[in-house]
Coordinates of C-alpha atoms in Angstrom, one line a residue:
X21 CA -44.6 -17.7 14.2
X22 CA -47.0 -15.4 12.5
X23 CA -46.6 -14.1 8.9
X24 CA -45.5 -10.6 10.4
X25 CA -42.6 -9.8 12.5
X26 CA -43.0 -7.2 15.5
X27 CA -40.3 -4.8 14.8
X28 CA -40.2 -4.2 18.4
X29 CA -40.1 -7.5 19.9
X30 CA -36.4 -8.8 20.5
X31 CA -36.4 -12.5 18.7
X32 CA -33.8 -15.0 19.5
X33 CA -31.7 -16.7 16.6
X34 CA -33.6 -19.9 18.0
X35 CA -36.5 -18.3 16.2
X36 CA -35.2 -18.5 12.5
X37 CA -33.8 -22.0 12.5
X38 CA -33.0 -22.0 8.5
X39 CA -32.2 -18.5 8.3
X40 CA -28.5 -18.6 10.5
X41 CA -26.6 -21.6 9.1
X42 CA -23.5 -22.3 10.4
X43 CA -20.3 -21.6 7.7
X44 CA -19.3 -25.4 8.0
X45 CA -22.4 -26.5 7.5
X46 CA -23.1 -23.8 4.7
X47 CA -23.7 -25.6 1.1
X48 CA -20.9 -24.3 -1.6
X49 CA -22.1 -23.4 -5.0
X50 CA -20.5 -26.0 -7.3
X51 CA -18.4 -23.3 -9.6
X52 CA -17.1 -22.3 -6.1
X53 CA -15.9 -25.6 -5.0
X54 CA -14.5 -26.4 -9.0
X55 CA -12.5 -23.2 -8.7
X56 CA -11.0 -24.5 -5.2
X57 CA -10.0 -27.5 -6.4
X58 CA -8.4 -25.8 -9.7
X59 CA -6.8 -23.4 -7.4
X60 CA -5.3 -26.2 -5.0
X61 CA -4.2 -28.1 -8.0
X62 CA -2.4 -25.3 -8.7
X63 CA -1.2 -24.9 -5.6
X64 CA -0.1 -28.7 -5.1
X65 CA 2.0 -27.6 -8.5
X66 CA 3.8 -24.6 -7.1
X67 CA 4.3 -26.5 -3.8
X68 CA 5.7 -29.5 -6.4
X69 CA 7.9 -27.6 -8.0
X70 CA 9.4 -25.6 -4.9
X71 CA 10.2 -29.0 -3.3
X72 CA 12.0 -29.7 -6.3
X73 CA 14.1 -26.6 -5.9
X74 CA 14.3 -26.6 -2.1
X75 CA 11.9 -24.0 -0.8
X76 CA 9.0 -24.1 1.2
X77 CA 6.1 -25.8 -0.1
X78 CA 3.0 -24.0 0.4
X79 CA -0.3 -25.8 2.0
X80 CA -2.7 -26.9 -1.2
X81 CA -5.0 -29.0 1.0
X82 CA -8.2 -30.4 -0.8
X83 CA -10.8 -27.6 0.5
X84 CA -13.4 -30.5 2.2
X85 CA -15.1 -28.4 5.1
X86 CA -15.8 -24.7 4.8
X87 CA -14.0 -22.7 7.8
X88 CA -13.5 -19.2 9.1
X89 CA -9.8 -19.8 7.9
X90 CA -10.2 -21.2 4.6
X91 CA -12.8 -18.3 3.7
X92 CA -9.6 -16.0 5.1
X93 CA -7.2 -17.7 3.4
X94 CA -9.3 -17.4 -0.1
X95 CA -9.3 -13.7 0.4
X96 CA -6.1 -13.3 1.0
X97 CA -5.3 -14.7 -2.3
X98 CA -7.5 -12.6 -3.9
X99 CA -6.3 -9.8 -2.6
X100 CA -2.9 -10.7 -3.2
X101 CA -3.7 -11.3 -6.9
X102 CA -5.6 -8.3 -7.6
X103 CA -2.7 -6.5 -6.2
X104 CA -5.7 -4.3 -4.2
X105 CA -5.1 -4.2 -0.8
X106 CA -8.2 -2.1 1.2
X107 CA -11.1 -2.8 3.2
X108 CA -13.3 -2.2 0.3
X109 CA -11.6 -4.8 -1.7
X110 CA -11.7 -7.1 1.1
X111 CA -15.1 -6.6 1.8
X112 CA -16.4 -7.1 -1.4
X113 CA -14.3 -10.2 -1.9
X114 CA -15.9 -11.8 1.1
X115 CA -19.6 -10.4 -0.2
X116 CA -19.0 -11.7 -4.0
X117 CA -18.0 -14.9 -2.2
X118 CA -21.1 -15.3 -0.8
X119 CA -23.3 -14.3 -3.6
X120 CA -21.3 -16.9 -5.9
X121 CA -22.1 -19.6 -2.8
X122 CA -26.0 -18.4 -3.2
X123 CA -26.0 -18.7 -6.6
X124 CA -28.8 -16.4 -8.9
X125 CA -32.1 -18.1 -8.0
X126 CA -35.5 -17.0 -9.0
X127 CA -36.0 -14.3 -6.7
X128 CA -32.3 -12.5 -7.7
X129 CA -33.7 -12.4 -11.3
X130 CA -36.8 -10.7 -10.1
X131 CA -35.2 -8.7 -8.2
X132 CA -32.8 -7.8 -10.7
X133 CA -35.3 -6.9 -13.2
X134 CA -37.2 -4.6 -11.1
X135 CA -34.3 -2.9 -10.2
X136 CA -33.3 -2.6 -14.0
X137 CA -37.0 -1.2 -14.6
X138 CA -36.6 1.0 -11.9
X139 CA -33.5 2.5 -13.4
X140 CA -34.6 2.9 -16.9
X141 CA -37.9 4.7 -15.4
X142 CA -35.3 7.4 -14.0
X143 CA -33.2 8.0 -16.7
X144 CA -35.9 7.6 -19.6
X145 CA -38.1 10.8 -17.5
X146 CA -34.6 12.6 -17.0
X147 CA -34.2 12.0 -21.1
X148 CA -37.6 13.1 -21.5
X149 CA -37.4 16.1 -19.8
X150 CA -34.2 17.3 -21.2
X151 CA -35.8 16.8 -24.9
X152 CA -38.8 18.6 -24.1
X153 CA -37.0 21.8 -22.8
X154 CA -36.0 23.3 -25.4
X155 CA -39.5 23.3 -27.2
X156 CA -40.7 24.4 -24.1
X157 CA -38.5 27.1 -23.0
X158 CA -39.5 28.2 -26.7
X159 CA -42.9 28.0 -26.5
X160 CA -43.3 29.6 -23.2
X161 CA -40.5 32.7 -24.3
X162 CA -38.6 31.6 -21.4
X163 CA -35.1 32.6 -22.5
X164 CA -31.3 30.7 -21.5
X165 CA -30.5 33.3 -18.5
X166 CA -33.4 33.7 -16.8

């Protein structure tokens, strides 16, 4: 494949072998997969202690394979503990999951600096202008209502 795509061409996903991965195939970002375990240890605790007092336990299964339903079943708890419950909120929980699983690599820091010099570029020539315009509005005799 050459360097540049056709836009118009239709490409099959055959095409881009590392680009679609499957999710239980995907690679988990090692905070992600400590802060599964922590939450199923706390889990296996609540599910402990409800045995104790006769309730239902709840499921704290060690998170080995990463499925369609465990990625559900992580939002959910978010949700549930944010106390949030909208498609926004669930859509970003599912998006900040997959940034943490990406991790911040080379490229995110570049990109994240240019788009932190982009931004200070606006707002230093909207700064600029509004401390200029009073000199020149007096230089010029332009006056407040006009």
């Amino acid at each position: 494949m050459g360097r540049f795509l056709n836009p118009f061409k239709k490409y099959d996903v055959d095409d881009f072998p590392s680009v679609l991965v499957p999710l239980a195939k995907a690679p988990r970002h090692p905070s992600v997969i400590a802060e599964n375990k922590r939450r199923a240890s706390r889990a296996s605790n609540d599910s402990a202690a409800n045995a104790e007092k006769g309730e239902k336990s709840v499921d704290g299964s060690e998170i080995a394979d990463f499925t369609v339903e465990q990625l559900k079943a992580e939002v959910e708890e978010d949700i549930i503990a944010s106390g949030h419950n909208s498609a926004y909120d669930r859509k970003s929980k599912v998006i900040n999951k997959a940034i943490m699983d990406i991790g911040m690599g080379r490229y995110q820091w570049q990109l994240f600096c240019l788009c932190g010099f982009g931004w200070l570029a606006d707002n230093l020539w909207l700064q600029g202008v509004a401390i200029t315009l009073p000199s020149l509005s007096d230089e010029f005799g332009i006056s407040q209502t006009h």
